[in-house]
Tab-separated table of C-alpha atoms in Angstrom:
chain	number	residue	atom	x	y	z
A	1	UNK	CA	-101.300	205.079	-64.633
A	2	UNK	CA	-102.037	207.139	-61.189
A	3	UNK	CA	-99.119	208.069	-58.977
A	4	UNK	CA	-99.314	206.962	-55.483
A	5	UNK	CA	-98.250	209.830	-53.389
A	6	UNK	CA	-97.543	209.337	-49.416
A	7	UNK	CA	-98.669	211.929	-47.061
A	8	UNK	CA	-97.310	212.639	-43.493
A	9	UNK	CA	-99.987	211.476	-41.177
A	10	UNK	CA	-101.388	212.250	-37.679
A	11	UNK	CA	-103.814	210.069	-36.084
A	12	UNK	CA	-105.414	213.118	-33.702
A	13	UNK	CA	-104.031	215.780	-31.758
A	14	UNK	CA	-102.548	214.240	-29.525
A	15	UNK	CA	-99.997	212.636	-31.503
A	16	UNK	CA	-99.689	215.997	-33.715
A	17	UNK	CA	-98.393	217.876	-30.790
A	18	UNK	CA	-96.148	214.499	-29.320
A	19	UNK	CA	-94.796	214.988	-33.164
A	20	UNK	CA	-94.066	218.495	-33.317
A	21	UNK	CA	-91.784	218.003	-29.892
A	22	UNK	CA	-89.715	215.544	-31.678
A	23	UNK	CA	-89.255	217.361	-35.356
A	24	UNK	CA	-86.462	219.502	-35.450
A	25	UNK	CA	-88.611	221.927	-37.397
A	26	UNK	CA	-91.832	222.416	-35.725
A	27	UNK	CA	-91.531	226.158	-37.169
A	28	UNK	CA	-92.493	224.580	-40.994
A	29	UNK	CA	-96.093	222.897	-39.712
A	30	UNK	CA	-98.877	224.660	-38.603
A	31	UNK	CA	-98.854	225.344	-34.776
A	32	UNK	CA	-102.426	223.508	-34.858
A	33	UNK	CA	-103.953	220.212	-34.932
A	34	UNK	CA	-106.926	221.653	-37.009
A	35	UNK	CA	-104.823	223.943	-39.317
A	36	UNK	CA	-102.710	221.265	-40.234
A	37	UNK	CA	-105.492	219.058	-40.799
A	38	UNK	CA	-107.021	222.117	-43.622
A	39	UNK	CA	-104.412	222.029	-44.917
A	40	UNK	CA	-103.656	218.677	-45.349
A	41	UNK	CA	-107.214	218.314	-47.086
A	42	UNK	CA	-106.370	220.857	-49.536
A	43	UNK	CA	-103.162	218.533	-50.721
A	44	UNK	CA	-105.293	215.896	-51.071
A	45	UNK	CA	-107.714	217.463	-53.173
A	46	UNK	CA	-105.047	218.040	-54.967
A	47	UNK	CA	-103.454	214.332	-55.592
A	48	UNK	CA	-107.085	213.181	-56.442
A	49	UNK	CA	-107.721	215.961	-58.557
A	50	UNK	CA	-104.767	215.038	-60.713
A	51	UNK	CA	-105.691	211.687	-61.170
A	52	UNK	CA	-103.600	210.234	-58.322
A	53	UNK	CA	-103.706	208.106	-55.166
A	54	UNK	CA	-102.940	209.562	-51.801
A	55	UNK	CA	-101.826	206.970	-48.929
A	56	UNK	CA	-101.737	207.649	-45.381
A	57	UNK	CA	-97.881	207.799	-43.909
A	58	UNK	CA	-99.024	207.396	-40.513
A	59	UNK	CA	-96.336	208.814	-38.199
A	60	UNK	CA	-95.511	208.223	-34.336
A	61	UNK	CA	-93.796	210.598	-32.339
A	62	UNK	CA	-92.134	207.451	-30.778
A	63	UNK	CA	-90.468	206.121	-33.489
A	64	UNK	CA	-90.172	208.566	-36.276
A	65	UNK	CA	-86.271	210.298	-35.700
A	66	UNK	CA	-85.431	206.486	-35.138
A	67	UNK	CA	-86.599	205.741	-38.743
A	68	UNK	CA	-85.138	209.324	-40.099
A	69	UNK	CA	-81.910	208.131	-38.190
A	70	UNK	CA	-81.615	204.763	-39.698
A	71	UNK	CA	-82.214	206.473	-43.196
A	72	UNK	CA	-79.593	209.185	-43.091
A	73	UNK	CA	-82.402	211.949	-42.694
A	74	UNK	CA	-83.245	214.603	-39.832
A	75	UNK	CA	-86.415	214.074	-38.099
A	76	UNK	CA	-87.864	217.448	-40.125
A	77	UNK	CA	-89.757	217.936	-43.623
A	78	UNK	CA	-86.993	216.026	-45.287
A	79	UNK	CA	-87.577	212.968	-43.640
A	80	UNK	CA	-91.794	213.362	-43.313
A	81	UNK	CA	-91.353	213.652	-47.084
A	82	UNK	CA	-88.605	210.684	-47.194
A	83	UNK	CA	-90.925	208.735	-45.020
A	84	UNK	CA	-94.167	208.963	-46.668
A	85	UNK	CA	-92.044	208.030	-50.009
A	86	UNK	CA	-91.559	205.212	-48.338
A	87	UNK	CA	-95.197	204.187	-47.431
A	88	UNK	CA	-96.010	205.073	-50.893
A	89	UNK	CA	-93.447	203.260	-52.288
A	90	UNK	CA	-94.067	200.010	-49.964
A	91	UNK	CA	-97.716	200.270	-50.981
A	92	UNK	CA	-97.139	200.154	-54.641
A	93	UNK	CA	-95.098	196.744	-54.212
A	94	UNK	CA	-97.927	195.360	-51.493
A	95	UNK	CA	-101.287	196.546	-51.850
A	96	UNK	CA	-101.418	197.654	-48.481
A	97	UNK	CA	-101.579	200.792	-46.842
A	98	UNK	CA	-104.682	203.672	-46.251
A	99	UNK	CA	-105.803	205.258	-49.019
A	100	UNK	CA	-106.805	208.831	-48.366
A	101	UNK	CA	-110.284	209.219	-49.803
């Protein structure tokens, strides 16, 4: 059986950069839209190639530390990660969600 694995998610620029002014560790992501976006499609060559699914964890800027907030996390790479556990996890018992092709 494939793991699903959640990955933080940026809809465009735009809400990459509205993102990085809200993490408290903008130092840990790539200063770029497009570097982030290499690198994210490097990650998820690598889910796939191991036989896994990878599922969008779309995040807004606008509600994000809220949700790291109500979960006990900071609104850095331990809640992305936290947060895209939970899309994964929420997907697993639904069906729903964006799978990362």
């Amino acid at each position: 059986m494939s793991d699903v694995i959640g990955v933080a998610w940026f809809k465009d620029e735009r809400t990459y950069r509205e993102a990085l002014d809200v993490f408290t560790d903008p130092g840990n992501m790539p200063a770029r839209y497009e570097d982030w976006r290499t690198l994210v499609r490097k990650q998820c060559e690598l889910i796939k190639s191991g036989g896994n699914v990878a599922i969008r964890a779309d995040i807004d800027p606008q509600t994000i530390v809220q949700w790291c907030n109500a979960h006990g996390f900071k609104a850095d790479s331990q809640g992305r990660t936290a947060f895209a556990n939970h899309v994964a996890l929420e997907y697993q018992k639904t069906g729903q969600g964006i799978i990362i092709e």
